[in-house]
CSV table of C-alpha atoms in Angstrom, one decimal:
chain,number,residue,atom,x,y,z
A,1,UNK,CA,-17.5,-47.5,81.1
A,2,UNK,CA,-20.0,-44.5,81.6
A,3,UNK,CA,-20.6,-43.4,78.2
A,4,UNK,CA,-20.3,-39.7,77.0
A,5,UNK,CA,-23.1,-37.4,75.9
A,6,UNK,CA,-21.3,-35.9,73.1
A,7,UNK,CA,-24.2,-36.3,70.5
A,8,UNK,CA,-26.4,-33.9,72.5
A,9,UNK,CA,-23.5,-31.4,72.0
A,10,UNK,CA,-23.4,-31.9,68.1
A,11,UNK,CA,-27.2,-31.8,68.3
A,12,UNK,CA,-27.1,-28.4,69.9
A,13,UNK,CA,-24.7,-27.2,67.1
A,14,UNK,CA,-27.3,-28.5,64.4
A,15,UNK,CA,-30.3,-26.8,66.3
A,16,UNK,CA,-28.2,-23.3,66.1
A,17,UNK,CA,-27.8,-24.0,62.4
A,18,UNK,CA,-31.6,-24.5,61.9
A,19,UNK,CA,-32.2,-21.4,63.8
A,20,UNK,CA,-30.2,-19.3,61.4
A,21,UNK,CA,-31.5,-21.1,58.4
A,22,UNK,CA,-35.0,-20.0,59.3
A,23,UNK,CA,-34.3,-16.6,60.1
A,24,UNK,CA,-32.5,-16.2,56.7
A,25,UNK,CA,-35.7,-17.9,55.2
A,26,UNK,CA,-38.2,-15.8,56.7
A,27,UNK,CA,-36.7,-12.3,57.3
A,28,UNK,CA,-38.5,-11.8,54.0
A,29,UNK,CA,-42.0,-12.1,55.7
A,30,UNK,CA,-41.1,-9.7,58.4
A,31,UNK,CA,-39.9,-7.2,55.4
A,32,UNK,CA,-42.7,-8.0,53.4
A,33,UNK,CA,-45.2,-5.1,54.0
A,34,UNK,CA,-42.5,-2.3,54.0
A,35,UNK,CA,-40.6,-3.9,51.2
A,36,UNK,CA,-43.8,-4.4,49.0
A,37,UNK,CA,-44.5,-0.6,49.7
A,38,UNK,CA,-41.0,0.6,48.8
A,39,UNK,CA,-40.6,-1.4,45.7
A,40,UNK,CA,-44.4,-0.9,44.7
A,41,UNK,CA,-45.1,-4.8,44.3
A,42,UNK,CA,-48.7,-6.0,44.2
A,43,UNK,CA,-49.8,-9.0,46.1
A,44,UNK,CA,-49.0,-11.3,43.1
A,45,UNK,CA,-45.6,-10.1,42.8
A,46,UNK,CA,-44.9,-10.2,46.6
A,47,UNK,CA,-46.3,-14.0,46.3
A,48,UNK,CA,-43.5,-14.7,43.7
A,49,UNK,CA,-41.1,-13.3,45.8
A,50,UNK,CA,-41.9,-15.3,48.8
A,51,UNK,CA,-42.0,-18.5,46.7
A,52,UNK,CA,-38.5,-17.6,45.0
A,53,UNK,CA,-36.6,-19.3,47.5
A,54,UNK,CA,-38.6,-22.4,47.4
A,55,UNK,CA,-37.9,-22.7,43.5
A,56,UNK,CA,-34.5,-23.6,43.9
A,57,UNK,CA,-34.4,-25.0,47.4
A,58,UNK,CA,-37.0,-27.8,46.2
A,59,UNK,CA,-35.4,-28.4,42.8
A,60,UNK,CA,-31.9,-28.9,44.4
A,61,UNK,CA,-33.0,-31.2,47.2
A,62,UNK,CA,-32.0,-34.4,45.2
A,63,UNK,CA,-28.7,-32.9,44.3
A,64,UNK,CA,-28.5,-31.7,47.9
A,65,UNK,CA,-29.2,-35.1,49.1
A,66,UNK,CA,-26.3,-36.5,47.0
A,67,UNK,CA,-24.1,-33.8,48.5
A,68,UNK,CA,-24.9,-35.0,51.8
A,69,UNK,CA,-24.0,-38.3,51.2
A,70,UNK,CA,-20.7,-37.5,49.4
A,71,UNK,CA,-19.2,-34.8,51.6
A,72,UNK,CA,-18.6,-34.7,55.3
A,73,UNK,CA,-21.2,-32.5,57.2
A,74,UNK,CA,-18.4,-30.3,58.8
A,75,UNK,CA,-17.3,-28.9,55.4
A,76,UNK,CA,-20.3,-29.0,53.4
A,77,UNK,CA,-22.4,-27.1,56.1
A,78,UNK,CA,-20.0,-24.6,56.6
A,79,UNK,CA,-19.8,-23.7,53.1
A,80,UNK,CA,-23.8,-23.5,52.8
A,81,UNK,CA,-23.8,-21.2,55.9
A,82,UNK,CA,-21.4,-18.8,54.7
A,83,UNK,CA,-22.7,-18.9,50.9
A,84,UNK,CA,-26.4,-18.1,52.0
A,85,UNK,CA,-25.6,-15.5,54.7
A,86,UNK,CA,-23.3,-13.8,52.2
A,87,UNK,CA,-26.4,-13.8,49.7
A,88,UNK,CA,-28.7,-12.5,52.6
A,89,UNK,CA,-26.6,-9.6,53.4
A,90,UNK,CA,-26.7,-8.6,49.5
A,91,UNK,CA,-30.4,-8.8,49.6
A,92,UNK,CA,-30.2,-5.4,51.7
A,93,UNK,CA,-29.1,-3.8,48.5
A,94,UNK,CA,-31.7,-4.9,46.3
A,95,UNK,CA,-34.0,-2.3,44.8
A,96,UNK,CA,-36.0,-4.0,42.1
A,97,UNK,CA,-38.3,-6.9,41.8
A,98,UNK,CA,-35.8,-8.9,39.5
A,99,UNK,CA,-32.7,-8.3,42.0
A,100,UNK,CA,-34.6,-9.3,45.0
A,101,UNK,CA,-36.3,-12.4,43.1
A,102,UNK,CA,-32.8,-13.5,42.0
A,103,UNK,CA,-31.2,-13.1,45.4
A,104,UNK,CA,-33.9,-15.2,47.0
A,105,UNK,CA,-33.4,-18.1,44.3
A,106,UNK,CA,-29.7,-17.9,45.3
A,107,UNK,CA,-30.8,-18.3,49.0
A,108,UNK,CA,-32.6,-21.4,48.2
A,109,UNK,CA,-29.8,-22.6,46.3
A,110,UNK,CA,-27.3,-22.4,49.1
A,111,UNK,CA,-29.5,-23.8,51.8
A,112,UNK,CA,-30.9,-26.8,49.9
A,113,UNK,CA,-28.3,-29.4,51.2
A,114,UNK,CA,-29.2,-28.3,54.8
A,115,UNK,CA,-31.8,-30.8,55.7
A,116,UNK,CA,-30.5,-33.6,54.1
A,117,UNK,CA,-27.1,-32.8,56.0
A,118,UNK,CA,-29.2,-32.5,59.4
A,119,UNK,CA,-30.7,-36.1,58.7
A,120,UNK,CA,-27.5,-37.5,58.0
A,121,UNK,CA,-26.0,-36.1,61.2
A,122,UNK,CA,-28.8,-37.4,63.5
A,123,UNK,CA,-28.8,-40.9,61.7
A,124,UNK,CA,-24.9,-40.9,62.4
A,125,UNK,CA,-25.0,-39.7,66.0
A,126,UNK,CA,-28.4,-41.1,67.3
A,127,UNK,CA,-29.9,-44.6,67.8
A,128,UNK,CA,-33.1,-45.3,66.3
A,129,UNK,CA,-35.2,-45.2,69.9
A,130,UNK,CA,-33.9,-41.5,70.4
A,131,UNK,CA,-34.1,-40.2,66.7
A,132,UNK,CA,-37.6,-38.8,66.8
A,133,UNK,CA,-36.6,-36.8,70.0
A,134,UNK,CA,-33.3,-35.7,68.3
A,135,UNK,CA,-35.3,-34.6,65.1
A,136,UNK,CA,-37.8,-32.9,67.1
A,137,UNK,CA,-35.2,-30.9,69.0
A,138,UNK,CA,-33.2,-29.8,66.0
A,139,UNK,CA,-36.4,-28.9,63.9
A,140,UNK,CA,-37.9,-26.9,67.2
A,141,UNK,CA,-35.2,-24.5,66.3
A,142,UNK,CA,-37.0,-23.2,63.6
A,143,UNK,CA,-39.9,-22.3,65.8
A,144,UNK,CA,-37.8,-21.2,69.1
A,145,UNK,CA,-35.8,-19.1,66.9
A,146,UNK,CA,-38.7,-17.4,65.1
A,147,UNK,CA,-40.7,-17.1,68.1
A,148,UNK,CA,-38.3,-15.4,70.3
A,149,UNK,CA,-36.5,-13.5,67.4
A,150,UNK,CA,-39.5,-12.3,65.5
A,151,UNK,CA,-40.0,-9.5,67.9
A,152,UNK,CA,-36.3,-8.7,67.6
A,153,UNK,CA,-36.3,-8.8,63.8
A,154,UNK,CA,-39.3,-6.4,63.8
A,155,UNK,CA,-37.3,-4.0,66.1
A,156,UNK,CA,-34.1,-4.2,64.0
A,157,UNK,CA,-36.5,-3.2,61.0
A,158,UNK,CA,-38.3,-0.5,62.9
A,159,UNK,CA,-34.9,1.1,63.6
A,160,UNK,CA,-32.8,0.0,60.6
A,161,UNK,CA,-35.1,-0.6,57.8
A,162,UNK,CA,-35.6,-3.6,55.9
A,163,UNK,CA,-32.3,-3.4,54.4
A,164,UNK,CA,-30.9,-3.2,57.8
A,165,UNK,CA,-32.8,-6.3,58.6
A,166,UNK,CA,-31.0,-8.4,55.8
A,167,UNK,CA,-27.7,-6.9,56.7
A,168,UNK,CA,-27.8,-8.1,60.6
A,169,UNK,CA,-29.2,-11.6,59.7
A,170,UNK,CA,-26.5,-12.2,57.2
A,171,UNK,CA,-23.7,-11.2,59.4
A,172,UNK,CA,-24.8,-13.4,62.2
A,173,UNK,CA,-24.8,-16.4,59.8
A,174,UNK,CA,-21.4,-15.6,58.4
A,175,UNK,CA,-19.8,-15.7,62.0
A,176,UNK,CA,-21.7,-19.0,62.9
A,177,UNK,CA,-20.5,-20.6,59.8
A,178,UNK,CA,-16.8,-20.5,61.1
A,179,UNK,CA,-18.1,-21.6,64.5
A,180,UNK,CA,-19.8,-24.7,63.1
A,181,UNK,CA,-16.6,-25.5,61.2
A,182,UNK,CA,-14.4,-25.1,64.1
A,183,UNK,CA,-16.5,-27.4,66.6
A,184,UNK,CA,-18.5,-30.0,64.5
A,185,UNK,CA,-17.1,-33.3,64.2
A,186,UNK,CA,-18.6,-36.9,63.0
A,187,UNK,CA,-18.6,-39.6,65.6
A,188,UNK,CA,-15.2,-41.3,64.9
A,189,UNK,CA,-13.5,-38.0,64.5
A,190,UNK,CA,-14.7,-36.3,67.7
A,191,UNK,CA,-12.0,-36.4,70.5
A,192,UNK,CA,-14.6,-36.4,73.3
A,193,UNK,CA,-16.6,-39.4,72.4
A,194,UNK,CA,-15.9,-42.7,74.0
A,195,UNK,CA,-16.3,-46.1,72.9
A,196,UNK,CA,-19.3,-46.6,75.2
A,197,UNK,CA,-21.2,-43.9,73.4
A,198,UNK,CA,-20.1,-45.3,70.1
A,199,UNK,CA,-21.4,-48.6,71.0
A,200,UNK,CA,-24.8,-47.3,72.2
A,201,UNK,CA,-25.4,-45.4,69.1
A,202,UNK,CA,-24.3,-48.4,66.8
A,203,UNK,CA,-26.2,-50.9,68.7
A,204,UNK,CA,-29.5,-49.0,68.4
A,205,UNK,CA,-29.1,-48.7,64.7
A,206,UNK,CA,-27.2,-45.4,64.4
A,207,UNK,CA,-25.1,-45.5,61.4
A,208,UNK,CA,-21.7,-44.4,62.8
A,209,UNK,CA,-19.4,-43.1,59.9
A,210,UNK,CA,-16.8,-46.1,59.3
A,211,UNK,CA,-18.2,-48.5,61.5
A,212,UNK,CA,-20.5,-50.3,58.8
A,213,UNK,CA,-19.8,-51.0,55.2
A,214,UNK,CA,-21.1,-48.6,52.9
A,215,UNK,CA,-21.5,-48.6,49.1
A,216,UNK,CA,-20.1,-45.6,47.3
A,217,UNK,CA,-22.5,-42.9,46.4
A,218,UNK,CA,-22.8,-43.2,42.7
A,219,UNK,CA,-25.5,-41.5,40.6
A,220,UNK,CA,-27.8,-43.9,39.2
A,221,UNK,CA,-31.1,-43.5,37.5
A,222,UNK,CA,-32.4,-46.6,39.1
A,223,UNK,CA,-31.8,-45.3,42.6
A,224,UNK,CA,-33.8,-42.3,41.7
A,225,UNK,CA,-36.7,-44.6,40.3
A,226,UNK,CA,-36.2,-46.8,43.3
A,227,UNK,CA,-37.3,-44.2,46.0
A,228,UNK,CA,-40.1,-42.9,43.7
A,229,UNK,CA,-41.8,-46.3,43.1
A,230,UNK,CA,-42.7,-47.1,46.8
A,231,UNK,CA,-46.1,-46.7,48.1
A,232,UNK,CA,-45.3,-45.8,51.7
A,233,UNK,CA,-42.7,-43.3,50.6
A,234,UNK,CA,-45.1,-41.5,48.3
A,235,UNK,CA,-47.6,-41.4,51.3
A,236,UNK,CA,-45.0,-39.5,53.4
A,237,UNK,CA,-44.0,-37.2,50.3
A,238,UNK,CA,-47.6,-36.3,50.1
A,239,UNK,CA,-48.0,-35.7,53.7
A,240,UNK,CA,-44.6,-33.6,53.8
A,241,UNK,CA,-46.2,-31.4,51.0
A,242,UNK,CA,-49.3,-30.9,53.3
A,243,UNK,CA,-47.5,-30.0,56.5
A,244,UNK,CA,-45.2,-27.6,54.7
A,245,UNK,CA,-48.1,-26.0,53.0
A,246,UNK,CA,-49.0,-24.8,56.5
A,247,UNK,CA,-45.4,-24.0,57.5
A,248,UNK,CA,-44.9,-21.8,54.4
A,249,UNK,CA,-48.1,-19.8,55.2
A,250,UNK,CA,-46.6,-18.8,58.4
A,251,UNK,CA,-43.1,-18.4,57.0
A,252,UNK,CA,-44.2,-15.8,54.4
A,253,UNK,CA,-47.7,-14.7,54.4
A,254,UNK,CA,-48.7,-14.4,58.1
A,255,UNK,CA,-47.1,-11.0,59.2
A,256,UNK,CA,-48.6,-9.6,56.0
A,257,UNK,CA,-51.9,-11.1,56.6
A,258,UNK,CA,-51.9,-9.6,60.3
A,259,UNK,CA,-50.8,-6.2,59.0
A,260,UNK,CA,-52.3,-5.7,55.8
A,261,UNK,CA,-55.6,-7.9,56.0
A,262,UNK,CA,-56.2,-7.5,59.7
A,263,UNK,CA,-55.1,-4.1,60.2
A,264,UNK,CA,-52.8,-4.8,63.2
A,265,UNK,CA,-49.8,-2.4,64.2
A,266,UNK,CA,-46.5,-3.5,62.7
A,267,UNK,CA,-44.8,-3.7,66.0
A,268,UNK,CA,-47.7,-5.4,67.7
A,269,UNK,CA,-48.1,-8.0,64.9
A,270,UNK,CA,-44.5,-9.0,65.4
A,271,UNK,CA,-45.1,-10.0,69.2
A,272,UNK,CA,-48.6,-11.7,68.0
A,273,UNK,CA,-46.8,-13.6,65.3
A,274,UNK,CA,-44.5,-15.3,67.8
A,275,UNK,CA,-47.6,-17.1,69.7
A,276,UNK,CA,-48.1,-19.4,66.7
A,277,UNK,CA,-44.4,-20.4,66.6
A,278,UNK,CA,-44.5,-21.3,70.3
A,279,UNK,CA,-47.1,-23.4,69.7
A,280,UNK,CA,-45.6,-25.2,66.8
A,281,UNK,CA,-42.5,-25.7,69.1
A,282,UNK,CA,-44.5,-27.1,71.8
A,283,UNK,CA,-46.7,-29.5,69.4
A,284,UNK,CA,-43.4,-30.6,67.8
A,285,UNK,CA,-41.4,-31.4,71.2
A,286,UNK,CA,-44.6,-33.1,72.6
A,287,UNK,CA,-44.9,-35.3,69.6
A,288,UNK,CA,-41.2,-36.4,69.4
A,289,UNK,CA,-41.1,-37.4,72.8
A,290,UNK,CA,-44.4,-39.1,72.9
A,291,UNK,CA,-43.5,-41.0,69.8
A,292,UNK,CA,-40.3,-42.4,71.2
A,293,UNK,CA,-42.1,-43.1,74.4
A,294,UNK,CA,-44.4,-45.3,72.5
A,295,UNK,CA,-41.6,-47.0,70.9
A,296,UNK,CA,-39.8,-47.6,74.1
A,297,UNK,CA,-43.2,-49.0,75.6
A,298,UNK,CA,-43.2,-51.7,72.8
A,299,UNK,CA,-45.8,-50.0,70.5
A,300,UNK,CA,-45.4,-51.0,66.7
A,301,UNK,CA,-43.2,-48.6,65.0
A,302,UNK,CA,-46.3,-47.6,62.7
A,303,UNK,CA,-48.4,-46.7,65.5
A,304,UNK,CA,-45.9,-44.7,67.4
A,305,UNK,CA,-44.7,-42.7,64.4
A,306,UNK,CA,-48.0,-42.0,62.6
A,307,UNK,CA,-50.6,-41.2,65.3
A,308,UNK,CA,-49.1,-37.9,66.6
A,309,UNK,CA,-48.6,-36.9,62.8
A,310,UNK,CA,-52.2,-37.8,61.8
A,311,UNK,CA,-53.7,-36.2,64.9
A,312,UNK,CA,-51.4,-33.0,64.2
A,313,UNK,CA,-52.6,-32.7,60.5
A,314,UNK,CA,-56.2,-33.0,61.6
A,315,UNK,CA,-55.6,-30.1,64.4
A,316,UNK,CA,-54.1,-28.0,61.5
A,317,UNK,CA,-57.4,-27.8,59.8
A,318,UNK,CA,-58.5,-25.3,62.5
A,319,UNK,CA,-56.7,-22.5,60.6
A,320,UNK,CA,-59.9,-22.1,58.9
A,321,UNK,CA,-61.7,-20.9,62.0
A,322,UNK,CA,-60.0,-17.5,61.5
A,323,UNK,CA,-62.3,-16.8,58.8
A,324,UNK,CA,-65.2,-16.8,61.3
A,325,UNK,CA,-64.0,-14.0,63.7
A,326,UNK,CA,-62.7,-10.5,63.7
A,327,UNK,CA,-61.4,-10.9,67.3
A,328,UNK,CA,-57.7,-10.7,67.5
A,329,UNK,CA,-57.3,-13.0,70.2
A,330,UNK,CA,-59.6,-15.7,68.4
A,331,UNK,CA,-57.5,-15.1,65.2
A,332,UNK,CA,-54.3,-15.9,67.0
A,333,UNK,CA,-55.8,-18.8,69.0
A,334,UNK,CA,-57.0,-20.4,65.6
A,335,UNK,CA,-53.5,-19.8,64.1
A,336,UNK,CA,-51.8,-21.0,67.2
A,337,UNK,CA,-54.0,-24.2,67.4
A,338,UNK,CA,-53.3,-25.2,63.6
A,339,UNK,CA,-49.6,-24.7,63.9
A,340,UNK,CA,-49.5,-26.6,66.8
A,341,UNK,CA,-51.1,-29.3,65.0
A,342,UNK,CA,-48.3,-28.7,62.1
A,343,UNK,CA,-45.6,-29.0,64.5
A,344,UNK,CA,-46.9,-32.3,65.6
A,345,UNK,CA,-46.7,-33.5,62.3
A,346,UNK,CA,-43.2,-32.4,61.6
A,347,UNK,CA,-41.4,-35.4,63.1
A,348,UNK,CA,-42.0,-36.6,59.9
A,349,UNK,CA,-38.2,-36.6,59.2
A,350,UNK,CA,-38.0,-39.7,61.2
A,351,UNK,CA,-39.5,-41.8,58.2
A,352,UNK,CA,-36.6,-40.9,56.1
A,353,UNK,CA,-34.3,-42.6,58.6
A,354,UNK,CA,-36.9,-45.6,59.0
A,355,UNK,CA,-37.7,-46.1,55.4
A,356,UNK,CA,-34.6,-45.2,53.4
A,357,UNK,CA,-32.7,-47.9,51.8
A,358,UNK,CA,-29.2,-47.6,53.7
A,359,UNK,CA,-27.2,-46.7,50.8
A,360,UNK,CA,-29.6,-44.0,49.7
A,361,UNK,CA,-30.6,-41.9,52.9
A,362,UNK,CA,-29.3,-38.7,51.6
A,363,UNK,CA,-31.1,-39.4,48.3
A,364,UNK,CA,-34.1,-40.3,49.9
A,365,UNK,CA,-34.1,-37.3,52.1
A,366,UNK,CA,-33.3,-35.3,49.1
A,367,UNK,CA,-36.3,-36.5,47.4
A,368,UNK,CA,-38.7,-36.2,50.5
A,369,UNK,CA,-37.7,-32.7,51.0
A,370,UNK,CA,-38.0,-32.1,47.4
A,371,UNK,CA,-41.6,-33.1,47.4
A,372,UNK,CA,-42.3,-31.1,50.7
A,373,UNK,CA,-40.9,-27.9,49.5
A,374,UNK,CA,-42.9,-27.8,46.3
A,375,UNK,CA,-45.3,-26.3,48.8
A,376,UNK,CA,-42.7,-23.6,49.3
A,377,UNK,CA,-43.1,-22.7,45.5
A,378,UNK,CA,-47.1,-23.4,45.2
A,379,UNK,CA,-48.4,-22.0,48.3
A,380,UNK,CA,-47.2,-18.4,48.5
A,381,UNK,CA,-48.0,-17.8,44.9
A,382,UNK,CA,-51.5,-19.4,45.2
A,383,UNK,CA,-52.2,-17.3,48.2
A,384,UNK,CA,-51.0,-14.2,46.3
A,385,UNK,CA,-53.8,-14.9,43.5
A,386,UNK,CA,-56.6,-15.8,46.2
A,387,UNK,CA,-55.7,-12.8,48.2
A,388,UNK,CA,-55.4,-10.3,45.3
A,389,UNK,CA,-59.1,-9.0,45.7
A,390,UNK,CA,-58.4,-8.0,49.4
A,391,UNK,CA,-60.0,-11.1,50.8
A,392,UNK,CA,-58.0,-13.6,52.6
A,393,UNK,CA,-60.6,-16.1,53.4
A,394,UNK,CA,-60.1,-18.5,50.3
A,395,UNK,CA,-56.3,-18.6,50.9
A,396,UNK,CA,-57.2,-20.0,54.6
A,397,UNK,CA,-59.5,-22.5,53.3
A,398,UNK,CA,-56.9,-23.6,50.7
A,399,UNK,CA,-54.2,-24.1,53.6
A,400,UNK,CA,-56.7,-25.8,55.7
A,401,UNK,CA,-57.8,-28.2,52.9
A,402,UNK,CA,-54.1,-29.2,52.3
A,403,UNK,CA,-53.8,-30.1,56.1
A,404,UNK,CA,-56.7,-32.8,55.6
A,405,UNK,CA,-55.1,-34.0,52.6
A,406,UNK,CA,-51.8,-34.7,54.8
A,407,UNK,CA,-53.9,-36.4,57.4
A,408,UNK,CA,-55.6,-38.8,54.9
A,409,UNK,CA,-52.4,-39.6,53.2
A,410,UNK,CA,-51.0,-40.9,56.5
A,411,UNK,CA,-54.2,-42.9,57.2
A,412,UNK,CA,-54.7,-44.5,54.0
A,413,UNK,CA,-51.4,-44.6,51.8
A,414,UNK,CA,-48.6,-44.9,54.3
A,415,UNK,CA,-48.6,-48.6,55.1
A,416,UNK,CA,-46.4,-50.5,57.5
A,417,UNK,CA,-43.5,-48.9,58.6
A,418,UNK,CA,-40.3,-50.9,57.4
A,419,UNK,CA,-37.0,-50.2,55.6
A,420,UNK,CA,-37.3,-50.2,51.8
A,421,UNK,CA,-34.9,-52.9,50.5
A,422,UNK,CA,-31.7,-51.7,48.7
A,423,UNK,CA,-32.0,-51.4,44.9
A,424,UNK,CA,-30.6,-54.0,42.5
A,425,UNK,CA,-27.3,-52.5,41.5
A,426,UNK,CA,-27.2,-51.1,38.0
A,427,UNK,CA,-24.8,-49.2,35.7
A,428,UNK,CA,-24.0,-45.6,36.4
A,429,UNK,CA,-25.3,-43.3,34.1
A,430,UNK,CA,-22.3,-41.0,32.4
A,431,UNK,CA,-23.1,-37.5,31.8
């Protein structure tokens, strides 16, 4: 029987989710310069606004991972999409630092389960030798969406103001949340998938829902301790923090850097800002397909998965080069090269699928994303303080240094790639 290819349709739905997810994370960066002027925000206050999303997003990754293990993606994702989109609309009404800060906290709260859900979907729908490519494709949504839509967002703001930007982006998410619920299904629930595709997924290590014995998801402190006590997992945690440091510079401060610190026209900056996002997308897709190709050629999983990430993290250090030129073309070149490298490193979600104890994929993904997204709290605030004197060079040195830390972590801390054994059962803790 010729197998169906329904898994790619489900991946396309996840791709759109990621596009909307990142638009609603980063619309604040497009609005940053105008919003800062209208609300009389200092660079330090703007740094806190940029970081507010990350406070709740990072802190709720572990609960988000547990939710991803417990509830079906169709329902949980729809609830999250509609909730964070509604909060995005409300941001258009904010007229104070406190109100905007609170609404950004709420956005992070409702987006928190999204990437653990993404990882569960890919783990269920794709065999291991296709997983890096699948991850690269859906993660590329954040770059493709921002690359092509940043000029659109800038144009919307130019005509409707920053409140209109939040209204439009929020309404798009509300509509898409309904579409997701109508069309997404898990493998065994989808009417279009045939037995040949299910067998292909399961034979390749895909965890097709209901096809393998699964332990019930019960909160145990021992489970959390288990995923926090493994050296290899700590290596990828540190690496994820480092790559997210560069990502969150581009998701928050980059447009303000071009307009305020480099003196570029607002509309022009919107088009130039799209170039690094395109470069990151190319790096991500190249890394995913090369990594899977190496696996298919018989290279060890450690070499195939780690090498593109190490090369990418080393390339990300090139962001420091922007400190040594005033030429706009060279500034964008260094930014694009650095973000290309960061894109290469963003296949790191594949390690959650490869390393997680099977009953704890959601929890491990939550811890992984928590560690990585601590950067979304730390980096915007630190940059705000480093740039408060009007000099952005120390901020770029800080981001470049973190890229080097990530490369060293994958070189010297991440060991052989093999699945972490399941924890010994312990009694659940009652609250």
